[in-house]
Short mmCIF file of C-alpha atoms in Angstrom, two decimals:
data_model
loop_
_atom_site.label_atom_id
_atom_site.label_comp_id
_atom_site.label_asym_id
_atom_site.label_seq_id
_atom_site.Cartn_x
_atom_site.Cartn_y
_atom_site.Cartn_z
CA MET B 1 0.05 -0.06 -0.02
CA LYS B 2 1.42 3.32 -0.96
CA LEU B 3 1.83 6.01 1.67
CA ILE B 4 0.93 9.66 0.94
CA TYR B 5 1.81 12.57 3.15
CA ALA B 6 -0.37 15.75 2.53
CA ALA B 7 0.14 19.21 4.07
CA ASP B 8 -2.53 21.90 3.80
CA ASP B 9 -3.54 24.76 6.24
CA GLU B 10 -7.33 24.28 5.24
CA LYS B 11 -8.99 21.53 7.46
CA ASN B 12 -11.66 20.76 4.86
CA ILE B 13 -8.94 20.05 2.20
CA ARG B 14 -7.00 17.80 4.50
CA GLY B 15 -10.08 15.81 5.47
CA LEU B 16 -11.01 15.60 1.63
CA LEU B 17 -7.70 14.43 0.74
CA LYS B 18 -7.52 11.81 3.52
CA SER B 19 -11.02 10.47 2.99
CA PHE B 20 -10.84 10.37 -0.76
CA LEU B 21 -7.34 8.79 -1.21
CA GLU B 22 -7.97 6.31 1.55
CA ASN B 23 -11.15 5.16 -0.05
CA GLU B 24 -8.93 4.46 -3.14
CA GLY B 25 -6.74 2.16 -1.13
CA TYR B 26 -3.89 4.67 -0.14
CA ALA B 27 -2.62 5.17 3.45
CA VAL B 28 -2.69 8.88 3.96
CA GLU B 29 -1.27 11.02 6.65
CA VAL B 30 -2.18 14.78 6.70
CA PHE B 31 -0.56 17.71 8.30
CA GLU B 32 -1.68 21.38 8.96
CA THR B 33 1.88 22.76 8.25
CA GLY B 34 4.81 22.06 6.04
CA ASP B 35 6.97 21.95 9.08
CA LEU B 36 5.10 18.98 10.62
CA LEU B 37 5.08 17.16 7.35
CA PHE B 38 8.90 17.58 6.79
CA GLU B 39 9.56 16.49 10.32
CA LYS B 40 7.63 13.22 9.74
CA PHE B 41 9.20 12.94 6.38
CA LEU B 42 12.62 12.89 7.70
CA LYS B 43 11.85 10.05 10.09
CA ALA B 44 9.83 7.98 7.68
CA PRO B 45 9.60 8.92 3.98
CA ALA B 46 6.34 8.56 2.09
CA ASP B 47 5.88 7.30 -1.46
CA LEU B 48 4.26 10.58 -2.50
CA VAL B 49 3.93 14.19 -1.00
CA ILE B 50 1.07 16.49 -1.75
CA LEU B 51 1.88 20.21 -0.84
CA ASP B 52 -0.11 23.40 -0.58
CA ILE B 53 2.13 26.32 -1.41
CA MET B 54 0.73 28.85 1.04
CA MET B 55 0.77 27.55 4.58
CA PRO B 56 1.90 29.11 7.92
CA GLY B 57 5.45 28.38 8.98
CA ILE B 58 7.53 26.98 6.20
CA ASP B 59 5.59 27.21 2.77
CA GLY B 60 5.19 24.30 0.42
CA LEU B 61 7.87 25.43 -2.07
CA SER B 62 10.46 25.64 0.91
CA VAL B 63 9.30 22.11 1.92
CA LEU B 64 9.81 20.95 -1.60
CA LYS B 65 13.22 22.31 -1.86
CA GLU B 66 14.26 20.59 1.51
CA VAL B 67 12.68 17.21 0.20
CA ARG B 68 14.61 17.63 -2.98
CA GLU B 69 17.85 17.95 -1.04
CA THR B 70 17.72 14.34 -0.03
CA SER B 71 14.97 12.56 -2.04
CA ASN B 72 13.57 12.24 -5.60
CA ILE B 73 10.16 11.14 -4.10
CA PRO B 74 7.31 12.62 -6.18
CA VAL B 75 5.73 15.73 -5.06
CA LEU B 76 2.38 17.17 -6.29
CA LEU B 77 1.69 20.80 -5.52
CA LEU B 78 -1.86 21.61 -4.73
CA THR B 79 -2.46 25.36 -4.53
CA ALA B 80 -4.84 28.31 -5.14
CA ARG B 81 -1.97 29.99 -6.85
CA GLY B 82 -2.74 29.26 -10.52
CA GLU B 83 -0.87 31.99 -12.48
CA ALA B 84 1.60 30.76 -14.94
CA GLU B 85 4.58 32.13 -13.06
CA ASP B 86 3.44 30.16 -9.95
CA ARG B 87 3.31 26.91 -11.95
CA VAL B 88 6.61 27.40 -13.49
CA ALA B 89 8.21 28.36 -10.16
CA GLY B 90 6.92 25.18 -8.54
CA LEU B 91 7.96 22.99 -11.39
CA GLU B 92 11.42 24.64 -11.43
CA VAL B 93 11.95 23.87 -7.72
CA GLY B 94 11.17 20.18 -8.55
CA ALA B 95 7.48 19.53 -8.43
CA ASP B 96 6.23 16.51 -10.50
CA ASP B 97 2.79 18.00 -11.04
CA TYR B 98 0.76 21.21 -10.08
CA LEU B 99 -2.95 21.19 -9.54
CA VAL B 100 -4.80 24.39 -8.90
CA LYS B 101 -7.63 24.70 -6.27
CA PRO B 102 -10.49 24.32 -6.57
CA PHE B 103 -9.97 20.97 -7.99
CA HIS B 104 -12.08 18.05 -8.73
CA PRO B 105 -11.27 15.03 -6.54
CA LYS B 106 -11.30 12.54 -9.61
CA GLU B 107 -8.60 14.82 -11.41
CA LEU B 108 -6.45 14.72 -8.19
CA LEU B 109 -6.79 10.97 -7.84
CA LEU B 110 -5.87 10.32 -11.53
CA ARG B 111 -2.81 12.67 -11.17
CA VAL B 112 -1.73 10.79 -8.07
CA GLN B 113 -2.11 7.49 -9.88
CA VAL B 114 -0.06 8.67 -12.93
CA ILE B 115 2.64 9.86 -10.77
CA LEU B 116 2.80 6.69 -8.65
CA ASN B 117 2.53 4.28 -11.64
CA ARG B 118 5.45 6.20 -13.33
CA THR B 119 7.62 6.37 -10.26
CA TYR B 120 6.93 2.78 -9.01
CA PRO B 121 6.15 0.60 -12.10
CA GLN B 122 4.37 -2.68 -11.37
CA LYS B 123 6.29 -5.78 -12.20
CA GLU B 124 4.71 -8.01 -14.68
#
């Protein structure tokens, strides 16, 4: 079972991510700040990280930079910042994908599945 960490400062988004992804068979841990996610990541890395960009404390882009210093784990940015410059900045820092809020849960699920299938191909 793949483990996903998700950080978002909006409680309803955390709840949606957790319930929707768990219903699809993933193990999901949610965090209200990037600091908390990164602290857990250092102790026990996940298979995928979903990050909001704008959070109190360390923001999502900073968490992504820290993760990239030690890991190539896939990271999906999930944010209200949808301008082209924001998407480019996120991808330049090392995000594997970028999804703008509000988002459709099915689109998020498909993006997660594509990233995980590409990163961890199933053996025949």
